[in-house]
DNA sequence: TCGGATTACGTGCACCGTAATGATC
DNA sequence: GATCATTACGGTGCACGTAATCCGA
């Protein structure tokens, strides 16, 4: 058994070229390093260096040992990282969502149900979101379609309907309803983190232009102070009373009227029973 | 950076089940091990154990860490072995030979030419012997055929002719020469370590039976005191005067009259120049 | 009461740093 | 003289062992 710090010092020497430089890099004295390398040779029972009195250099054995040592050090640090990561994962619930809209409520729900756990969330437009449950990237997902594979368990938790948000002067502002294709070619203000909606808009309106805004508040100001059409939903309107004079016209495409499902691996259903219980209780309303 | 002896102790604990047993196995005191495991947890920043006052056991993190640790320990010890092996190989010349007969002389030649080096030899019937030069299993080979690949360098060093060694009463004892196929079906005494000869006999005499003897001296006694035919060669007869009344009948198959080649990788020709020089000098005789 | 884990405490020595020496350019 | 490695030497921190304590079967 040879302690790993000897190999670390060997690698430092290989990187630096001289004992003194390596010692400095390692924050130890030169004699200490010199003795360490002697000890390493002794414990291996193999000469690792050519000693030319005032110049120390690796011989063939040493070169080989350095290659192995680099590998071993990598191995160890990756091992440590993985153990820590494994532990961390047990203390966090990662949620992947196709929409940003439910995140705040969902996080506060999880926080209250799983005290002490860290909740980490990501919004993604990736249609393979369900697969990432299987890969353990997420433990919970919010999807806009119910996955049909038997390994998943899911429950509808909310629905949302898309509206185009038009200035009153807009030619289409007094329509009762519109299809996205009717809006193709126009220029829209859009929030950047909108998950699957982004793909939907670009697919249905291939000729439209989108002014994408990272900051939600800035987007609000732009909506207030410009004539570009934008989007909103019933869910948003319920929470944020409309401060503008814009008109919300419902979008009629069926893909724009979605039900969200809370999904997990069936094997983890028990762990998340409280979550599903919550939505079962509230879904009657 | 976590020292490897902590992982070693962790594995010992996993193997033993209790700290006291593990401490005994490791030849340290129980308190020392207890503190080591606390230190390991601290350095990892991860709890590895369930502590039930009087019983310590691995938790999920601990189980994972043990799996990784076993791997790391294996890695390290294999690394150390390989470095030592690499060093040893530089101090030894390994010779693979298709025949045992030249080994003693060849070894003493190498010993005198390469003072301080260890000479290791193996006799094999493997027809891929030349390939094992390429794989660095051997640095020198004695072959009964000259390899045609350009990467090898070889020099003829000796020739040998096979004789069947018959009791005078044997029906074929007064033949001037015999082919192996004429002997098929009979039962022979055979030495076990005869390299390529073994394959030759079995190929040419598929119906013959062979009484294989591990000990060379025992074989000699059996030859003296039994009527089973055996084999000898001119090379052997030159060195060991025949102490029996057996008759040596030459074998006429061309494969049974061989020239031996000393072979090495062309890239190592320089290293073995003294060897080839020796045989060039002596081949005129 | 015994076996096992942890805590307390004193100690030794392994390893460190400083200083000196040797060697090479 | 400057740089670099090794040897000498004295000091100290850290990990060890012994002993004590706590806890559970």
XYZ file of C-alpha atoms (C1' of nucleotides) in Angstrom:
620
model
C 0.000 0.000 0.000
C 1.516 3.303 -1.087
C -0.132 6.526 -0.023
C -1.604 8.522 -2.810
C 0.059 11.790 -1.888
C 3.372 10.278 -2.969
C 1.935 9.738 -6.413
C 0.546 13.236 -6.390
C 4.001 14.580 -5.648
C 5.492 12.426 -8.370
C 3.067 13.892 -10.880
C 3.853 17.386 -9.667
C 7.525 16.716 -10.264
C 6.789 15.375 -13.739
C 4.822 18.536 -14.485
C 7.409 20.919 -13.082
C 10.649 19.323 -14.146
C 12.554 20.110 -10.976
C 12.091 19.267 -7.335
C 12.250 22.883 -6.265
C 9.537 24.000 -8.675
C 7.364 21.049 -7.734
C 7.903 21.676 -4.040
C 6.778 25.239 -4.467
C 3.699 24.134 -6.366
C 2.884 21.651 -3.597
C 3.566 24.184 -0.828
C 6.167 22.002 0.832
C 9.900 22.384 1.201
C 12.341 20.999 -1.327
C 13.979 18.567 1.092
C 10.590 17.180 2.049
C 9.817 16.424 -1.573
C 13.254 14.968 -2.133
C 12.722 12.566 0.740
C 9.212 11.716 -0.461
C 10.519 10.663 -3.834
C 13.203 8.564 -2.194
C 10.536 6.967 -0.080
C 8.392 6.291 -3.132
C 11.272 4.546 -4.853
C 11.957 2.569 -1.740
C 8.375 1.466 -1.268
C 8.067 0.492 -4.903
C 11.439 -1.191 -4.820
C 12.100 0.383 -8.186
C 14.344 3.243 -9.280
C 12.273 5.993 -10.806
C 14.881 8.691 -11.381
C 18.153 9.349 -13.073
C 20.296 11.192 -10.577
C 22.988 13.356 -12.086
C 23.995 15.017 -8.834
C 22.454 18.349 -9.663
C 19.670 17.266 -11.926
C 16.870 14.850 -11.187
C 14.936 13.350 -14.063
C 12.505 10.529 -14.630
C 13.823 7.320 -16.069
C 11.718 4.854 -18.046
C 10.195 3.403 -14.872
C 9.409 6.890 -13.681
C 7.681 7.836 -16.910
C 5.525 4.750 -16.663
C 4.778 5.379 -13.019
C 3.719 8.949 -13.813
C 1.270 7.744 -16.443
C -0.237 5.283 -14.011
C -0.235 7.844 -11.232
C -2.128 10.408 -13.276
C -4.728 7.793 -13.949
C -4.973 6.787 -10.315
C -5.359 10.375 -9.178
C -8.100 10.953 -11.699
C -9.799 7.802 -10.534
C -9.703 8.863 -6.958
C -10.980 12.349 -7.485
C -13.757 11.145 -9.733
C -14.642 8.570 -7.118
C -14.871 11.214 -4.433
C -16.984 13.402 -6.668
C -19.363 10.582 -7.384
C -19.821 9.685 -3.748
C -20.581 13.291 -2.917
C -22.898 13.583 -5.871
C -24.722 10.425 -4.840
C -25.230 11.820 -1.374
C -26.351 15.182 -2.669
C -28.876 13.557 -4.989
C -30.490 11.876 -2.041
C -31.085 15.281 -0.474
C -32.466 16.967 -3.558
C -35.518 16.465 -5.672
C -34.861 17.442 -9.277
C -37.811 18.499 -11.292
C -37.860 18.858 -15.056
C -40.733 20.876 -16.437
C -41.984 21.596 -19.936
C -43.343 24.913 -18.684
C -42.126 27.590 -16.295
C -45.558 28.519 -15.171
C -46.163 25.878 -12.528
C -42.669 25.960 -11.083
C -43.131 28.442 -8.203
C -46.223 26.734 -6.804
C -44.762 23.303 -7.386
C -41.532 24.147 -5.623
C -43.291 25.568 -2.609
C -45.497 22.487 -2.467
C -42.457 20.190 -2.525
C -40.655 22.306 0.035
C -43.508 21.981 2.456
C -44.004 18.267 1.845
C -40.295 17.334 1.970
C -38.757 19.418 4.663
C -34.980 19.707 4.512
C -34.758 18.579 0.900
C -33.315 20.814 -1.771
C -35.589 21.307 -4.750
C -33.861 21.833 -8.058
C -35.834 22.697 -11.173
C -35.159 23.007 -14.861
C -37.418 24.188 -17.628
C -36.786 22.528 -20.943
C -38.401 22.275 -24.341
C -36.823 18.875 -24.842
C -39.563 16.474 -26.003
C -37.567 13.587 -24.469
C -38.168 14.929 -20.988
C -39.875 11.728 -19.854
C -36.814 9.715 -20.850
C -34.717 11.822 -18.531
C -36.755 10.497 -15.649
C -35.562 7.065 -16.612
C -31.971 8.321 -16.755
C -32.363 9.705 -13.241
C -31.666 13.208 -14.411
C -34.976 14.162 -12.838
C -37.144 12.439 -10.279
C -40.252 14.380 -11.155
C -41.377 15.867 -14.435
C -44.157 18.186 -15.487
C -45.272 17.145 -18.947
C -47.922 18.461 -21.278
C -48.731 14.959 -22.510
C -49.363 11.817 -20.574
C -46.553 9.334 -21.288
C -47.902 5.951 -22.344
C -45.013 3.767 -21.183
C -46.040 1.634 -18.221
C -42.928 2.474 -16.243
C -44.188 5.994 -15.646
C -46.884 7.084 -13.280
C -48.629 10.387 -13.927
C -51.510 12.490 -12.735
C -53.096 15.557 -14.368
C -52.547 18.570 -12.163
C -53.457 21.665 -14.083
C -54.597 22.909 -17.455
C -53.621 26.006 -19.368
C -54.959 27.752 -22.458
C -52.958 29.982 -24.708
C -54.069 33.476 -25.734
C -52.485 35.863 -28.119
C -52.071 39.235 -26.422
C -52.829 42.014 -28.887
C -52.940 45.811 -28.738
C -56.513 47.004 -29.329
C -55.493 48.566 -32.637
C -54.250 45.274 -34.014
C -56.308 44.120 -37.058
C -57.100 40.781 -35.393
C -57.850 42.215 -31.952
C -61.580 41.718 -32.150
C -61.536 38.113 -33.321
C -63.330 35.614 -31.076
C -60.549 33.096 -31.553
C -57.503 32.532 -33.757
C -55.343 29.718 -35.005
C -51.605 30.140 -34.752
C -51.256 29.815 -38.488
C -53.399 32.985 -38.812
C -50.624 34.811 -36.964
C -47.722 33.437 -38.967
C -45.315 35.992 -40.355
C -45.779 38.536 -37.576
C -43.210 39.624 -35.015
C -43.775 38.595 -31.403
C -42.382 39.430 -28.031
C -41.494 36.207 -26.276
C -40.055 35.192 -22.932
C -37.044 32.930 -23.309
C -37.787 30.254 -20.687
C -41.106 28.926 -21.939
C -40.291 25.243 -22.348
C -42.367 23.405 -24.916
C -44.312 26.527 -25.986
C -41.250 27.723 -27.843
C -41.135 24.667 -30.095
C -44.891 24.899 -30.643
C -44.747 28.537 -31.776
C -41.845 27.996 -34.116
C -43.461 24.898 -35.609
C -46.854 26.449 -36.158
C -45.551 29.823 -37.295
C -42.420 29.064 -39.290
C -42.320 32.553 -40.813
C -42.854 34.507 -37.622
C -40.085 36.468 -35.947
C -39.550 36.335 -32.220
C -37.986 39.004 -30.066
C -36.809 36.819 -27.211
C -36.357 38.452 -23.839
C -34.438 36.858 -20.956
C -35.824 39.048 -18.175
C -39.448 38.510 -17.327
C -39.935 42.042 -15.968
C -38.307 43.620 -18.986
C -40.652 41.630 -21.185
C -43.598 43.070 -19.248
C -42.388 46.580 -19.883
C -41.905 45.889 -23.565
C -45.422 44.505 -23.776
C -46.745 47.640 -22.116
C -44.739 50.014 -24.268
C -44.765 48.468 -27.731
C -47.255 47.326 -30.321
C -45.757 43.864 -30.898
C -48.160 41.034 -30.224
C -47.239 38.685 -27.420
C -48.793 35.711 -25.657
C -50.442 35.042 -22.366
C -52.501 32.257 -20.826
C -55.518 31.898 -18.628
C -53.258 30.716 -15.843
C -51.189 33.893 -16.032
C -54.168 36.179 -16.309
C -55.728 34.650 -13.226
C -52.666 35.551 -11.171
C -51.447 38.779 -12.729
C -54.326 41.173 -13.430
C -53.783 42.790 -16.790
C -52.174 46.188 -16.305
C -52.255 47.028 -20.020
C -55.028 47.735 -22.430
C -54.181 44.620 -24.426
C -56.812 42.218 -25.652
C -56.420 38.466 -25.049
C -57.727 36.417 -27.971
C -57.930 32.646 -27.363
C -55.834 30.367 -29.521
C -57.907 27.556 -30.946
C -55.195 25.014 -31.891
C -55.683 21.966 -29.736
C -51.953 21.835 -28.976
C -52.274 25.265 -27.393
C -54.760 24.051 -24.828
C -52.881 21.655 -22.652
C -53.226 19.608 -19.537
C -50.103 19.266 -17.384
C -49.204 15.954 -15.830
C -47.022 15.378 -12.842
C -44.962 12.312 -13.664
C -42.465 10.054 -11.956
C -41.080 6.585 -12.411
C -43.620 4.077 -11.184
C -40.887 2.632 -8.974
C -40.748 5.950 -7.118
C -44.482 6.419 -6.843
C -44.443 5.671 -3.128
C -41.849 8.340 -2.468
C -43.995 10.984 -4.125
C -47.355 9.807 -2.831
C -47.814 13.037 -0.822
C -47.461 15.063 -4.014
C -50.034 13.062 -5.911
C -52.273 13.015 -2.871
C -52.191 16.792 -2.863
C -53.289 17.068 -6.476
C -55.908 14.362 -6.155
C -57.418 16.364 -3.352
C -57.352 19.634 -5.253
C -58.301 18.363 -8.698
C -62.001 18.336 -7.902
C -62.027 22.099 -7.662
C -7.073 14.198 -1.805
C -7.930 11.383 0.589
C -5.236 8.946 1.617
C -5.755 5.462 0.377
C -5.285 3.768 3.725
C -8.606 5.255 4.806
C -10.287 3.460 1.949
C -8.423 0.315 2.815
C -9.748 0.528 6.356
C -13.244 1.167 5.069
C -13.080 -1.987 2.979
C -11.745 -3.929 5.942
C -14.721 -2.767 7.958
C -17.103 -3.765 5.174
C -15.499 -7.202 5.100
C -15.479 -7.696 8.852
C -18.784 -6.159 9.869
C -17.509 -4.577 13.089
C -14.834 -2.055 13.904
C -13.177 -4.336 16.412
C -12.841 -7.220 13.988
C -11.586 -4.906 11.260
C -9.126 -3.285 13.641
C -7.732 -6.662 14.543
C -7.409 -7.589 10.886
C -5.594 -4.322 10.218
C -3.369 -4.667 13.295
C -4.460 -1.351 14.746
C -6.484 -0.491 17.800
C -10.222 -0.105 17.700
C -10.218 3.571 18.665
C -7.741 4.318 15.894
C -10.046 2.748 13.337
C -13.064 4.506 14.793
C -11.351 7.857 14.397
C -10.173 6.969 10.900
C -13.707 6.320 9.773
C -14.846 9.591 11.316
C -12.055 11.324 9.489
C -13.036 9.648 6.230
C -16.589 10.864 6.610
C -15.345 14.315 7.438
C -13.007 14.531 4.477
C -15.670 13.268 2.119
C -18.239 15.533 3.703
C -20.635 12.624 3.516
C -22.086 10.327 6.164
C -21.106 6.754 5.456
C -22.445 4.960 8.516
C -25.570 4.352 10.483
C -24.656 4.762 14.122
C -26.822 2.893 16.568
C -24.685 3.534 19.612
C -23.379 0.015 19.901
C -23.520 -1.039 16.291
C -21.885 0.620 13.302
C -23.119 -0.219 9.822
C -22.727 1.122 6.330
C -25.484 3.270 4.931
C -26.212 3.649 1.233
C -23.363 6.122 0.766
C -21.060 3.763 2.584
C -22.004 0.832 0.399
C -21.285 2.891 -2.679
C -18.019 4.136 -1.259
C -16.947 0.580 -0.485
C -17.581 -0.496 -4.060
C -15.533 2.399 -5.368
C -12.856 1.834 -2.766
C -12.411 -1.815 -3.675
C -11.926 -0.750 -7.238
C -9.428 1.937 -6.320
C -7.409 -0.440 -4.175
C -7.313 -2.975 -6.960
C -6.211 -0.265 -9.332
C -3.424 0.802 -7.092
C -2.070 -2.618 -6.375
C -2.222 -3.589 -10.024
C -0.433 -0.368 -10.860
C 2.321 -1.129 -8.401
C 2.642 -4.653 -9.741
C 2.913 -3.405 -13.270
C 5.598 -0.874 -12.454
C 7.611 -3.553 -10.693
C 7.035 -5.969 -13.531
C 8.142 -3.370 -16.057
C 11.323 -2.809 -14.114
C 11.951 -6.517 -13.737
C 11.470 -7.082 -17.439
C 14.250 -4.650 -18.173
C 16.567 -6.816 -16.115
C 15.553 -10.106 -17.645
C 15.841 -11.613 -21.077
C 12.928 -13.924 -21.779
C 13.522 -16.647 -24.287
C 10.830 -18.724 -25.908
C 12.011 -21.909 -27.533
C 10.335 -24.519 -29.682
C 12.759 -27.105 -28.309
C 14.264 -27.800 -24.913
C 17.486 -29.118 -26.305
C 19.343 -25.877 -26.892
C 18.225 -24.196 -23.683
C 21.114 -25.023 -21.352
C 23.818 -23.892 -23.785
C 21.798 -20.889 -24.822
C 21.204 -19.768 -21.259
C 24.839 -20.044 -20.335
C 25.757 -18.112 -23.457
C 23.340 -15.293 -22.543
C 24.487 -15.301 -18.930
C 28.075 -14.755 -19.974
C 27.211 -12.105 -22.579
C 24.754 -10.145 -20.391
C 26.151 -10.134 -16.944
C 23.679 -9.280 -14.177
C 20.652 -10.011 -16.333
C 18.199 -12.716 -15.388
C 17.529 -15.212 -18.133
C 14.048 -16.696 -18.203
C 13.146 -19.456 -20.620
C 10.031 -21.239 -21.725
C 9.630 -24.213 -24.002
C 6.432 -24.189 -25.994
C 4.882 -26.085 -28.867
C 2.861 -23.017 -29.793
C 3.297 -22.417 -33.543
C 2.625 -18.707 -32.933
C 5.851 -18.344 -30.993
C 7.174 -15.686 -33.358
C 4.086 -13.575 -32.710
C 4.870 -13.591 -29.031
C 8.079 -11.746 -29.804
C 5.926 -8.998 -31.228
C 3.770 -9.030 -28.091
C 6.902 -8.638 -25.975
C 6.242 -11.878 -24.187
C 9.714 -12.920 -25.282
C 12.676 -10.942 -26.508
C 14.409 -13.898 -28.108
C 12.977 -17.024 -29.675
C 14.401 -20.269 -30.923
C 12.337 -21.388 -33.890
C 12.525 -24.381 -36.200
C 11.457 -22.315 -39.176
C 12.726 -18.980 -40.365
C 9.924 -16.395 -40.013
C 9.356 -14.496 -43.239
C 7.946 -11.272 -41.803
C 10.405 -8.436 -42.261
C 10.042 -7.254 -38.682
C 11.973 -10.274 -37.449
C 15.667 -10.875 -37.651
C 16.932 -14.443 -37.444
C 20.061 -16.505 -37.821
C 20.460 -20.302 -38.115
C 22.293 -21.593 -35.095
C 22.021 -25.335 -34.998
C 20.457 -28.323 -36.747
C 18.984 -31.471 -35.329
C 17.844 -34.772 -36.797
C 15.282 -37.041 -35.267
C 15.878 -40.760 -34.686
C 13.513 -43.386 -33.434
C 15.141 -45.242 -30.561
C 14.278 -48.929 -30.777
C 15.157 -52.034 -28.773
C 17.206 -54.403 -30.983
C 14.379 -56.944 -30.968
C 11.948 -54.444 -32.469
C 10.762 -55.579 -35.954
C 11.896 -52.283 -37.495
C 15.197 -52.086 -35.654
C 17.345 -52.930 -38.629
C 15.778 -50.473 -41.065
C 18.130 -47.899 -42.593
C 15.527 -45.163 -42.183
C 11.853 -44.788 -41.371
C 9.031 -42.371 -41.947
C 6.916 -41.440 -38.955
C 3.845 -42.825 -40.634
C 5.545 -46.266 -40.634
C 5.514 -46.060 -36.841
C 1.905 -44.948 -36.454
C -0.185 -47.006 -34.069
C 2.652 -47.942 -31.734
C 3.117 -46.830 -28.143
C 5.992 -44.462 -27.387
C 7.781 -43.156 -24.361
C 7.937 -39.389 -24.603
C 9.350 -36.549 -22.545
C 6.721 -33.924 -21.800
C 8.671 -30.723 -22.510
C 9.625 -31.232 -26.148
C 8.148 -28.144 -27.712
C 7.193 -28.446 -31.354
C 8.214 -32.131 -31.570
C 5.093 -33.039 -29.680
C 2.782 -31.538 -32.250
C 4.776 -33.132 -35.043
C 4.508 -36.629 -33.562
C 0.802 -36.366 -32.905
C 0.135 -35.002 -36.372
C 2.171 -37.590 -38.224
C 1.113 -40.531 -36.044
C -2.497 -39.870 -35.190
C -3.091 -43.423 -33.996
C -0.002 -43.718 -31.840
C -0.150 -43.684 -28.053
C 2.285 -41.667 -25.977
C 3.360 -42.404 -22.440
C 4.349 -38.898 -21.411
C 6.889 -38.543 -18.630
C 7.535 -35.288 -16.766
C 10.896 -36.220 -15.257
C 13.756 -36.501 -17.689
C 15.717 -38.921 -15.533
C 12.721 -41.143 -14.980
C 12.207 -41.244 -18.715
C 15.805 -42.435 -19.139
C 15.191 -45.276 -16.741
C 12.010 -46.272 -18.511
C 13.847 -46.326 -21.819
C 16.495 -48.539 -20.309
C 14.052 -50.903 -18.659
C 11.190 -51.242 -21.116
C 10.630 -52.281 -24.690
C 8.606 -49.215 -25.750
C 10.127 -47.299 -28.649
C 11.204 -43.728 -27.901
C 12.964 -40.940 -29.741
C 16.371 -39.353 -29.712
C 18.316 -36.958 -31.906
C 21.841 -36.606 -33.194
C 22.271 -33.609 -30.891
C 21.392 -35.676 -27.858
C 23.518 -38.649 -28.894
C 26.522 -36.405 -29.341
C 26.270 -35.269 -25.721
C 24.934 -38.273 -23.906
C 26.665 -41.471 -24.993
C 24.081 -44.207 -25.345
C 24.046 -46.327 -22.202
C 21.453 -48.752 -23.544
C 21.552 -51.333 -26.290
C 18.941 -49.413 -28.256
C 19.268 -48.825 -31.975
C 18.798 -45.307 -33.394
C 17.052 -45.353 -36.764
C 16.946 -42.029 -38.616
C 13.569 -40.504 -39.350
C 13.328 -39.489 -42.985
C 10.427 -36.964 -42.857
C 11.775 -33.604 -43.802
C 9.954 -31.970 -40.874
C 11.969 -34.185 -38.550
C 15.256 -32.745 -39.714
C 15.250 -29.172 -38.641
C 17.418 -26.105 -38.495
C 16.977 -23.857 -35.451
C 16.941 -20.124 -35.829
C 17.665 -17.589 -33.169
C 15.151 -14.800 -33.709
C 14.392 -11.368 -32.337
C 12.495 -8.289 -33.396
C 14.543 -6.392 -35.938
C 14.164 -3.331 -33.703
C 16.090 -5.167 -30.997
C 18.776 -6.546 -33.247
C 21.380 -4.188 -31.868
C 20.717 -5.278 -28.321
C 21.370 -8.891 -29.240
C 24.265 -8.330 -31.605
C 26.670 -10.190 -29.292
C 24.458 -13.273 -29.491
C 24.323 -13.285 -33.253
C 28.015 -12.506 -33.423
C 28.681 -15.591 -31.371
C 26.750 -17.856 -33.722
C 28.166 -16.252 -36.845
C 31.590 -17.005 -35.508
C 30.789 -20.580 -34.618
C 28.653 -21.471 -37.602
C 31.675 -22.083 -39.809
C 32.732 -25.025 -37.695
C -21.582 -8.858 32.216
C -19.688 -8.862 27.929
C -18.872 -6.903 23.313
C -18.675 -2.973 20.684
C -18.278 2.080 19.774
C -16.774 6.487 21.211
C -14.267 9.881 24.112
C -10.246 11.352 26.873
C -5.507 11.683 27.336
C -0.617 11.173 27.119
C 3.155 9.876 24.018
C 6.276 8.775 20.259
C 7.782 9.185 15.950
C 7.174 10.294 11.218
C 7.522 14.012 8.569
C 8.395 18.712 8.202
C 11.244 22.997 7.757
C 15.698 25.297 8.361
C 20.348 25.027 7.681
C 24.374 23.088 5.855
C 26.748 20.528 2.195
C 27.787 19.005 -2.308
C 27.711 19.458 -7.142
C 27.162 21.516 -11.696
C 26.666 25.289 -14.864
C 27.733 32.923 -7.620
C 23.325 30.792 -8.785
C 20.585 26.781 -8.993
C 19.374 22.330 -7.678
C 19.541 18.014 -5.033
C 20.790 15.676 -0.844
C 22.082 15.214 4.040
C 21.899 16.722 8.865
C 19.325 18.124 12.661
C 15.963 19.775 15.732
C 10.991 20.549 16.546
C 6.171 19.431 16.375
C 1.690 17.768 15.058
C -0.797 14.046 14.342
C -2.229 9.557 14.667
C -1.580 5.990 17.714
C -2.449 3.075 21.964
C -4.167 2.696 26.691
C -7.724 3.614 29.620
C -12.141 5.148 30.699
C -17.000 5.637 29.489
C -21.253 4.658 27.444
C -24.604 1.715 25.534
C -27.178 -2.415 24.284
C -27.973 -7.502 24.252
